[in-house]
Coordinates of C-alpha atoms in Angstrom, one line a residue:
M1 CA -26.4 -67.7 84.7
K2 CA -25.7 -68.1 88.5
S3 CA -25.3 -65.1 90.5
V4 CA -22.1 -63.8 92.2
E5 CA -23.7 -64.6 95.6
I6 CA -24.1 -68.3 94.8
Y7 CA -20.5 -68.3 93.4
G8 CA -19.2 -67.0 96.6
K9 CA -21.1 -69.7 98.7
V10 CA -20.0 -72.5 96.5
R11 CA -16.3 -71.6 96.6
R12 CA -16.3 -71.0 100.4
A13 CA -18.0 -74.4 101.0
I14 CA -15.4 -76.3 98.9
L15 CA -12.1 -74.0 99.3
V16 CA -12.8 -73.0 103.1
E17 CA -15.0 -75.6 104.8
G18 CA -13.7 -78.7 102.9
M19 CA -17.0 -79.8 101.1
T20 CA -16.2 -82.1 98.1
R21 CA -17.5 -81.2 94.6
R22 CA -20.1 -83.9 94.7
E23 CA -21.5 -83.0 97.9
A24 CA -21.5 -79.1 96.8
A25 CA -23.4 -80.1 93.7
R26 CA -25.9 -82.0 95.5
Y27 CA -26.4 -79.5 98.3
F28 CA -26.5 -76.3 95.9
G29 CA -28.3 -78.2 93.1
V30 CA -25.9 -77.3 90.4
H31 CA -24.1 -79.5 88.0
R32 CA -20.6 -80.9 88.7
N33 CA -19.2 -79.0 85.5
T34 CA -20.7 -75.7 86.9
I35 CA -19.0 -76.4 90.2
T36 CA -15.6 -76.7 88.2
K37 CA -16.3 -73.5 86.4
M38 CA -17.0 -71.8 89.8
L39 CA -13.7 -72.8 91.2
Q40 CA -11.9 -71.3 88.2
F41 CA -13.6 -67.9 88.4
S42 CA -14.4 -65.7 91.3
E43 CA -17.6 -64.4 89.6
P44 CA -19.6 -65.4 86.6
P45 CA -17.5 -65.0 83.6
G46 CA -20.4 -64.4 81.1
Y47 CA -21.3 -66.3 78.1
R48 CA -18.4 -67.1 75.8
R49 CA -18.7 -68.7 72.4
A50 CA -16.0 -71.2 72.1
V51 CA -16.2 -71.3 68.3
P52 CA -17.2 -68.2 66.4
R53 CA -20.5 -68.5 64.7
V54 CA -20.5 -69.5 61.1
S55 CA -23.6 -69.2 58.8
E56 CA -23.9 -72.0 56.4
K57 CA -25.7 -69.7 54.0
L58 CA -23.0 -67.0 54.2
A59 CA -19.8 -69.0 54.4
P60 CA -19.5 -69.6 50.6
F61 CA -19.7 -66.0 49.9
E62 CA -17.1 -64.6 52.5
A63 CA -14.2 -64.6 49.8
V64 CA -16.6 -62.5 47.6
I65 CA -17.4 -60.1 50.4
D66 CA -13.9 -59.7 51.3
G67 CA -12.7 -58.8 47.9
I68 CA -15.6 -56.1 47.8
L69 CA -14.2 -54.4 50.9
R70 CA -10.6 -54.5 49.9
A71 CA -11.5 -52.9 46.5
D72 CA -13.5 -50.2 48.6
K73 CA -10.2 -49.0 50.2
G74 CA -9.2 -47.5 46.8
T75 CA -12.2 -45.5 46.1
P76 CA -13.8 -42.3 47.7
P77 CA -15.3 -42.9 50.9
K78 CA -18.7 -41.6 49.8
Q79 CA -18.7 -44.2 47.0
R80 CA -17.9 -47.3 49.0
H81 CA -20.4 -50.3 49.5
T82 CA -22.9 -50.3 52.1
C83 CA -24.2 -53.4 53.6
K84 CA -27.4 -53.2 51.8
R85 CA -25.6 -52.6 48.5
I86 CA -23.2 -55.8 49.1
F87 CA -26.6 -57.5 49.9
E88 CA -28.1 -56.6 46.7
R89 CA -25.2 -57.6 44.6
L90 CA -24.6 -61.0 46.3
Q91 CA -28.4 -61.8 45.5
A92 CA -28.0 -60.5 41.8
E93 CA -24.6 -61.7 41.1
H94 CA -24.0 -64.8 43.1
G95 CA -27.4 -66.2 44.0
Y96 CA -27.1 -65.4 47.8
T97 CA -30.2 -66.7 49.7
G98 CA -29.3 -65.7 53.2
G99 CA -30.5 -62.7 55.2
L100 CA -29.2 -59.1 55.4
T101 CA -28.7 -59.3 59.3
I102 CA -26.0 -62.1 59.1
L103 CA -24.3 -60.3 56.2
S104 CA -24.3 -57.0 58.1
D105 CA -22.9 -58.6 61.2
Y106 CA -20.1 -60.1 59.3
V107 CA -19.2 -56.8 57.4
R108 CA -19.1 -55.0 60.7
S109 CA -16.8 -57.4 62.3
L110 CA -14.5 -57.0 59.4
R111 CA -14.5 -53.3 59.4
L112 CA -13.8 -53.2 63.1
R113 CA -10.9 -55.5 62.7
S114 CA -9.6 -53.3 59.9
R115 CA -10.0 -49.8 61.7
E116 CA -6.7 -48.2 62.5
V117 CA -5.3 -48.2 66.0
F118 CA -3.6 -44.9 67.1
M119 CA -0.4 -44.4 69.3
P120 CA -0.8 -41.9 72.1
L121 CA 1.7 -39.2 71.5
S122 CA 3.9 -37.0 73.6
H123 CA 5.1 -33.6 72.0
R124 CA 8.3 -31.9 72.6
P125 CA 8.6 -28.1 73.4
G126 CA 9.5 -26.1 70.3
H127 CA 7.5 -28.2 67.8
A128 CA 4.6 -26.8 65.7
Q129 CA 2.0 -27.9 63.3
V130 CA 0.5 -26.0 60.4
D131 CA -2.6 -26.3 58.5
F132 CA -5.6 -24.2 56.6
G133 CA -9.1 -24.0 57.3
E134 CA -12.2 -22.5 55.5
A135 CA -15.1 -20.5 56.9
D136 CA -17.4 -17.6 55.8
A137 CA -17.2 -14.0 57.2
I138 CA -18.9 -10.7 56.5
I139 CA -16.2 -8.3 55.2
A140 CA -17.2 -4.6 54.3
G141 CA -20.9 -5.9 54.3
K142 CA -20.3 -8.7 51.9
R143 CA -20.2 -12.5 52.7
V144 CA -16.8 -14.0 51.4
R145 CA -15.3 -17.3 51.9
L146 CA -12.0 -16.9 53.9
H147 CA -8.9 -19.3 54.2
Y148 CA -7.5 -19.1 57.7
F149 CA -3.7 -20.3 58.5
C150 CA -3.5 -22.1 61.7
M151 CA -0.1 -22.7 63.7
D152 CA -0.5 -25.0 66.6
L153 CA 2.2 -25.6 69.4
P154 CA 1.2 -29.2 70.4
Q155 CA 3.3 -29.3 73.7
S156 CA 1.4 -26.3 75.1
D157 CA -1.7 -25.9 72.8
G158 CA -0.6 -22.2 71.9
C159 CA -2.2 -21.2 68.8
F160 CA -2.0 -18.4 66.0
V161 CA -4.7 -17.8 63.6
K162 CA -4.7 -15.4 60.4
A163 CA -7.4 -15.1 57.6
Y164 CA -6.6 -14.5 53.8
P165 CA -8.5 -14.3 50.7
A166 CA -7.3 -17.4 49.2
E167 CA -5.1 -20.3 50.1
V168 CA -2.1 -19.3 48.0
A169 CA 1.7 -19.8 48.6
E170 CA 2.0 -16.1 49.4
A171 CA -0.7 -16.6 52.2
F172 CA 1.1 -19.6 53.5
C173 CA 4.4 -18.0 53.7
D174 CA 2.9 -14.8 55.2
G175 CA 1.1 -17.0 57.8
H176 CA 4.5 -18.2 58.9
V177 CA 6.1 -14.9 59.0
S178 CA 3.2 -13.5 61.1
A179 CA 3.1 -16.6 63.5
F180 CA 6.9 -16.3 64.3
A181 CA 6.5 -12.6 64.9
F182 CA 3.4 -13.4 67.1
F183 CA 5.3 -16.0 69.2
G184 CA 8.6 -14.1 69.2
G185 CA 10.7 -17.0 67.8
V186 CA 10.8 -19.8 65.2
P187 CA 9.9 -23.4 66.1
S188 CA 12.6 -25.9 65.6
R189 CA 10.4 -28.3 63.7
I190 CA 7.0 -27.8 61.9
L191 CA 4.7 -30.6 60.7
Y192 CA 2.7 -30.3 57.6
D193 CA 0.4 -32.3 55.4
N194 CA 1.5 -32.8 51.8
T195 CA 0.0 -29.4 50.7
R196 CA 0.9 -28.1 47.1
L197 CA 1.9 -24.9 48.8
A198 CA 5.1 -26.8 50.4
V199 CA 5.5 -29.8 48.4
A200 CA 6.0 -29.6 44.7
R201 CA 6.0 -33.3 44.3
I202 CA 6.6 -36.5 46.3
L203 CA 9.3 -38.7 44.9
G204 CA 9.3 -42.4 44.5
D205 CA 11.4 -43.1 47.8
G206 CA 8.9 -41.0 49.7
R207 CA 11.1 -37.8 49.8
R208 CA 9.5 -34.5 49.2
E209 CA 10.6 -31.9 46.7
R210 CA 9.8 -28.5 48.3
S211 CA 8.1 -25.8 46.3
R212 CA 10.4 -22.9 45.7
M213 CA 8.9 -20.3 47.8
F214 CA 8.5 -22.6 50.8
A215 CA 12.2 -23.7 50.3
G216 CA 13.1 -20.0 50.5
L217 CA 11.1 -19.6 53.7
Q218 CA 12.8 -22.4 55.2
S219 CA 16.1 -21.3 54.2
H220 CA 15.5 -18.2 55.8
Y221 CA 14.2 -19.2 59.1
L222 CA 16.1 -22.5 59.2
F223 CA 13.4 -24.7 60.8
D224 CA 13.1 -28.5 60.2
D225 CA 10.0 -29.8 58.3
R226 CA 8.1 -33.0 58.5
F227 CA 5.3 -34.2 56.5
G228 CA 2.4 -36.5 57.3
R229 CA 1.3 -39.5 55.2
P230 CA -0.7 -38.7 52.2
G231 CA -4.3 -38.3 53.0
K232 CA -3.7 -38.9 56.7
G233 CA -4.9 -35.9 58.6
N234 CA -4.5 -37.6 61.8
D235 CA -0.9 -37.4 61.5
K236 CA -1.2 -33.7 62.9
G237 CA -4.3 -34.1 64.9
K238 CA -3.5 -31.2 67.2
V239 CA -3.6 -28.5 64.4
E240 CA -6.6 -30.4 62.7
G241 CA -8.5 -29.9 66.2
L242 CA -7.5 -26.2 66.2
V243 CA -9.0 -25.7 62.8
G244 CA -12.2 -27.0 64.1
Y245 CA -12.1 -25.1 67.5
V246 CA -11.5 -21.8 65.6
R247 CA -14.5 -22.4 63.2
R248 CA -16.8 -23.3 66.2
N249 CA -15.6 -20.5 68.5
F250 CA -13.9 -17.7 66.5
M251 CA -16.5 -17.8 63.6
V252 CA -19.9 -18.6 65.2
P253 CA -21.8 -16.5 64.5
L254 CA -20.3 -15.2 61.2
P255 CA -17.8 -12.5 62.1
A256 CA -18.2 -9.2 60.6
A257 CA -15.5 -6.7 60.0
V258 CA -14.7 -3.7 57.9
S259 CA -11.6 -5.3 56.4
I260 CA -9.7 -8.5 56.7
E261 CA -6.9 -6.7 58.6
E262 CA -9.4 -5.8 61.3
L263 CA -10.6 -9.3 61.5
N264 CA -7.1 -10.8 61.9
A265 CA -6.4 -8.3 64.6
R266 CA -9.5 -9.7 66.4
F267 CA -8.2 -13.3 65.8
A268 CA -4.9 -12.4 67.3
D269 CA -6.6 -11.1 70.4
Q270 CA -8.7 -14.1 70.8
C271 CA -5.5 -16.4 70.6
R272 CA -3.9 -14.3 73.4
R273 CA -7.1 -14.6 75.7
R274 CA -7.2 -18.4 74.9
G275 CA -3.8 -18.5 76.7
A276 CA -5.6 -18.3 80.1
A277 CA -7.4 -21.5 79.5
V278 CA -6.7 -24.7 81.6
L279 CA -7.2 -27.7 79.3
R280 CA -8.5 -31.1 80.4
G281 CA -5.6 -33.0 81.8
Q282 CA -3.6 -30.1 82.5
S283 CA -2.7 -28.2 85.6
Q284 CA -1.5 -25.0 84.0
S285 CA -2.8 -22.5 81.5
I286 CA -1.8 -22.6 77.9
T287 CA 0.3 -19.3 78.5
A288 CA 2.4 -20.9 81.3
R289 CA 3.0 -24.1 79.3
M290 CA 4.2 -22.0 76.3
E291 CA 7.1 -20.9 78.2
A292 CA 8.8 -24.3 77.5
D293 CA 8.0 -23.7 73.8
I294 CA 9.4 -20.4 73.7
A295 CA 12.7 -21.4 75.4
A296 CA 13.0 -24.1 72.7
F297 CA 12.5 -21.6 69.9
M298 CA 15.1 -20.5 67.6
P299 CA 15.6 -16.6 67.6
L300 CA 14.1 -14.7 64.8
P301 CA 16.5 -13.4 61.9
E302 CA 17.3 -9.7 61.8
V303 CA 15.0 -9.3 58.6
A304 CA 11.8 -10.9 58.3
F305 CA 11.2 -12.9 55.0
D306 CA 9.7 -11.2 52.0
P307 CA 6.7 -13.4 51.5
C308 CA 5.9 -12.7 47.7
H309 CA 5.7 -14.6 44.4
I310 CA 8.4 -13.1 42.0
V311 CA 7.9 -13.6 38.3
S312 CA 9.3 -11.7 35.3
G313 CA 7.1 -10.1 32.6
C314 CA 6.9 -7.3 30.0
A315 CA 4.6 -4.2 29.9
S316 CA 2.4 -4.2 26.9
S317 CA 1.9 -1.4 24.5
M318 CA -1.2 -0.5 26.6
A319 CA 1.2 -0.2 29.6
L320 CA -0.2 -3.3 31.2
V321 CA 1.5 -6.3 33.1
R322 CA -0.3 -9.6 33.5
Y323 CA -0.1 -11.6 36.6
R324 CA -2.2 -14.6 37.5
T325 CA -4.7 -13.8 34.7
N326 CA -5.1 -10.3 35.8
D327 CA -3.9 -7.0 34.3
Y328 CA -2.3 -4.3 36.3
S329 CA -1.2 -0.9 34.8
V330 CA 2.2 0.7 34.9
P331 CA 3.2 4.3 33.8
T332 CA 2.9 4.6 30.0
A333 CA 6.7 5.7 30.0
F334 CA 7.5 1.9 30.9
A335 CA 5.4 0.3 28.1
H336 CA 7.2 -2.5 26.1
Q337 CA 10.0 -2.7 29.0
Q338 CA 10.8 -5.8 31.0
V339 CA 9.5 -5.7 34.7
V340 CA 9.8 -7.9 37.7
I341 CA 6.2 -8.6 39.3
K342 CA 6.0 -9.4 43.1
G343 CA 2.7 -10.7 44.2
Y344 CA 1.8 -10.5 47.9
V345 CA -1.3 -11.5 49.6
D346 CA -2.8 -7.9 49.5
R347 CA -1.0 -6.3 46.7
V348 CA 1.2 -6.6 43.6
D349 CA 4.3 -4.5 43.2
I350 CA 5.8 -4.0 39.7
V351 CA 9.8 -3.1 39.6
C352 CA 11.6 -1.9 36.8
R353 CA 15.4 -1.7 36.9
G354 CA 15.3 -2.0 40.6
T355 CA 12.7 0.8 41.1
R356 CA 9.0 0.1 42.1
I357 CA 7.2 1.8 39.4
A358 CA 3.5 0.6 40.3
S359 CA 1.6 -0.8 43.2
H360 CA -1.9 -2.2 43.1
A361 CA -4.3 -3.9 45.5
R362 CA -4.3 -7.5 44.6
S363 CA -7.1 -8.9 42.8
Y364 CA -8.5 -12.5 43.2
E365 CA -10.8 -12.4 40.2
R366 CA -10.2 -13.9 36.8
E367 CA -9.2 -11.8 33.8
D368 CA -9.8 -8.5 35.9
F369 CA -8.4 -5.1 34.8
I370 CA -6.8 -3.0 37.6
A371 CA -5.5 0.5 36.4
N372 CA -4.3 3.6 38.2
P373 CA -5.7 6.5 36.1
L374 CA -2.4 8.6 37.0
H375 CA -0.4 6.2 34.9
Y376 CA -2.2 7.4 31.8
L377 CA -2.5 11.0 32.3
A378 CA 1.2 11.7 30.5
L379 CA -0.1 9.8 27.5
L380 CA -3.4 11.7 27.4
E381 CA -1.7 15.1 27.5
H382 CA -0.5 14.1 24.0
K383 CA -3.8 12.5 23.1
P384 CA -6.4 14.7 24.7
G385 CA -9.1 13.4 22.4
A386 CA -9.2 10.0 24.1
L387 CA -10.0 11.7 27.5
D388 CA -13.6 10.6 27.6
Q389 CA -13.0 7.0 26.3
A390 CA -10.0 6.1 28.4
A391 CA -10.8 3.0 30.3
P392 CA -8.2 3.6 33.2
L393 CA -10.2 6.8 34.1
D394 CA -13.5 4.8 34.4
G395 CA -14.6 4.9 38.0
W396 CA -12.1 7.7 38.9
H397 CA -14.1 10.1 41.2
L398 CA -13.3 13.6 41.0
S399 CA -15.0 16.5 42.9
E400 CA -17.8 18.5 41.2
P401 CA -15.4 21.6 40.9
V402 CA -13.0 19.6 38.8
H403 CA -15.5 18.7 36.3
R404 CA -16.9 22.5 36.3
L405 CA -13.3 23.6 35.5
R406 CA -12.9 21.3 32.5
R407 CA -16.2 22.8 31.2
L408 CA -14.9 26.2 31.5
M409 CA -11.5 25.6 29.9
E410 CA -13.0 23.8 27.1
A411 CA -15.7 26.4 26.5
R412 CA -12.8 29.1 26.5
S413 CA -10.0 27.2 24.5
G414 CA -11.5 24.1 22.9
K415 CA -9.0 21.3 22.4
E416 CA -6.2 23.4 24.0
G417 CA -8.4 23.9 27.0
R418 CA -8.9 20.2 27.4
R419 CA -5.1 19.7 27.2
T420 CA -4.7 22.4 29.9
F421 CA -7.3 20.5 32.0
I422 CA -5.3 17.2 31.9
Q423 CA -2.2 19.3 33.0
V424 CA -4.4 20.1 36.2
L425 CA -5.0 16.5 36.5
R426 CA -1.4 15.7 36.2
L427 CA -0.9 17.6 39.6
C428 CA -2.3 14.5 41.3
E429 CA 0.8 12.6 40.1
H430 CA 2.9 14.7 42.7
Y431 CA 0.3 15.9 45.3
E432 CA -2.7 14.3 47.1
Q433 CA -6.0 14.3 45.1
S434 CA -7.9 16.1 47.8
L435 CA -5.4 18.9 47.9
V436 CA -5.6 19.4 44.2
E437 CA -9.3 19.3 44.3
W438 CA -9.3 21.9 47.1
A439 CA -7.0 24.4 44.9
V440 CA -9.3 23.9 41.9
A441 CA -12.3 24.9 44.1
R442 CA -10.2 27.9 45.3
A443 CA -9.2 29.0 41.9
L444 CA -12.8 28.9 40.8
E445 CA -13.8 31.3 43.6
L446 CA -11.2 33.6 42.4
G447 CA -12.2 33.3 39.0
A448 CA -8.7 32.2 37.8
I449 CA -9.4 29.8 35.2
S450 CA -5.8 28.3 34.4
F451 CA -3.3 25.8 35.3
D452 CA -0.9 28.3 36.6
A453 CA -3.6 29.6 38.9
V454 CA -4.3 26.2 40.4
K455 CA -0.8 25.2 40.9
M456 CA 0.1 28.6 42.6
I457 CA -2.8 28.1 44.9
L458 CA -1.8 24.5 45.7
L459 CA 2.0 25.6 46.4
A460 CA 0.7 28.4 48.7
R461 CA -1.2 25.8 50.6
L462 CA 1.8 23.7 50.9
E463 CA 4.2 26.7 51.9
H464 CA 1.6 27.9 54.3
R465 CA 1.3 31.2 52.6
P466 CA -1.8 33.3 51.7
A467 CA -3.1 32.3 48.2
R468 CA -2.2 35.6 46.3
L469 CA -1.8 35.5 42.5
D470 CA 1.4 37.8 42.8
M471 CA 4.0 36.8 40.4
S472 CA 6.8 38.2 42.6
L473 CA 6.1 35.4 45.1
Y474 CA 6.8 32.7 42.2
P475 CA 9.9 34.0 40.3
Y476 CA 10.1 30.6 38.6
L477 CA 6.9 31.0 36.6
P478 CA 7.0 32.7 33.2
R479 CA 6.6 36.5 33.2
A480 CA 5.2 39.0 30.7
N481 CA 6.9 42.5 30.8
V482 CA 4.5 45.1 29.6
G483 CA 6.0 48.6 29.0
V484 CA 4.2 52.2 28.6
T485 CA 3.7 53.0 25.0
D486 CA 4.2 56.6 23.5
T487 CA 1.5 57.7 21.2
R488 CA 4.1 59.3 18.8
A489 CA 5.4 55.7 18.1
Y490 CA 2.2 55.0 16.2
L491 CA 3.5 57.6 13.6
G492 CA 5.8 54.7 12.2
L493 CA 2.8 53.0 11.0
I494 CA 1.7 56.0 8.6
P495 CA 3.4 55.9 5.0
D496 CA 5.7 59.0 4.5
A497 CA 3.4 60.6 1.7
H498 CA 0.5 60.5 4.0
R499 CA 2.5 62.3 6.5
V500 CA 3.5 65.1 4.2
T501 CA -0.2 65.6 3.3
M502 CA -1.2 65.7 6.9
K503 CA 1.6 68.4 7.5
G504 CA 0.4 70.5 4.6
A505 CA -3.1 70.3 5.9
S506 CA -2.1 71.3 9.2
A507 CA -0.2 74.3 7.7

């Protein structure tokens, strides 16, 4: 290949100085065809193959290779043919005698031609993208897998992140509610993938049937939705990038927190601090560019959406309600009654006739038993014999004075003493357990081993009165009126004949 310097000399000699091509070829010692090429290009164009190279050994098998690669598009990426596997199949099934190198070059060229080409996009203010990511964290000293909700504003790169124990519909909707509150408005349009949390099914014409909870969320906030192509994460590349950014920056090293709430507060603070960053290709910070997004947002409604999964159910004979394979207790008075179950991300509320009758921390285990011991105390008062075997009371931590009170009551009155002890426990239905335990300890100090004494001491604490066991201070408690007895009244117990004898003896 001739150098650029020779190209310049030849072109000047012919085009400027008037030398003929034959003279230039003789003078510079190059072929006349080369002279013609030099006049066409200002510098060496490099080697160019006029006709694509074809291997005589590979050509008969190109149709087979093309078929294998077409079939691979319908299989999982990790189970598609490698060049080596195609080479082995061609040898074993079709008698291929060529080499692996020419086969690899051909397959590589086909794959390059079939790779997707992307269109650079511009994003309007007020639009958002949503997705979930997964990462581990240390919560309360235990390593757990978290699912974190991400909302990205593509125009400004503003972001919101919140972690949840599971990727469920309640978390999906709660993430929207929290993000809208964080940004102070509602995006006009949000882009999603075809997650089952939002899409119940894809119809034949490509339209999406929304899930019930997502449809309620959309009706409440009135934002428009869009969905990417199935299996194409690059349709929402901004939020996909945010998911990776959060994993690499917010969760490395493994974040440790006492609770998920504490971790989420930390995430919100990191999202705010990220607003000061000026990203590549931009002249303003994220916070400054978010002003255009916020101006395009719709206002928040007066009342936030209630992000819960609502189902109906019936309390069993053991006062249990089943939700998502787990059993939650209700007060025994509501056994056998129809209830409404409201499943939130962090709790499960149970409603009967418009009144919330129970609330439990939500469990994400399977076939779990979650019971409040207070729900069963009324039944135990009628069945005191079941006190030691009552499963809802397992794991209920009571102070040592409470256990000592039970021993004293049962030693004094047996079964009735156990019933009285259950009455003391029932004070926890209306007052804080710590206050009841304090009243029990105070009653033991005074030697007052009774339900009435414990209750009076507890009420005195609430009324800010001295703890005196004076019945005049509590007129609503039952009283016993004890009068003075005249000794002559005992004469009525003596028979008449015996009295006469006694009179004669005295005379």
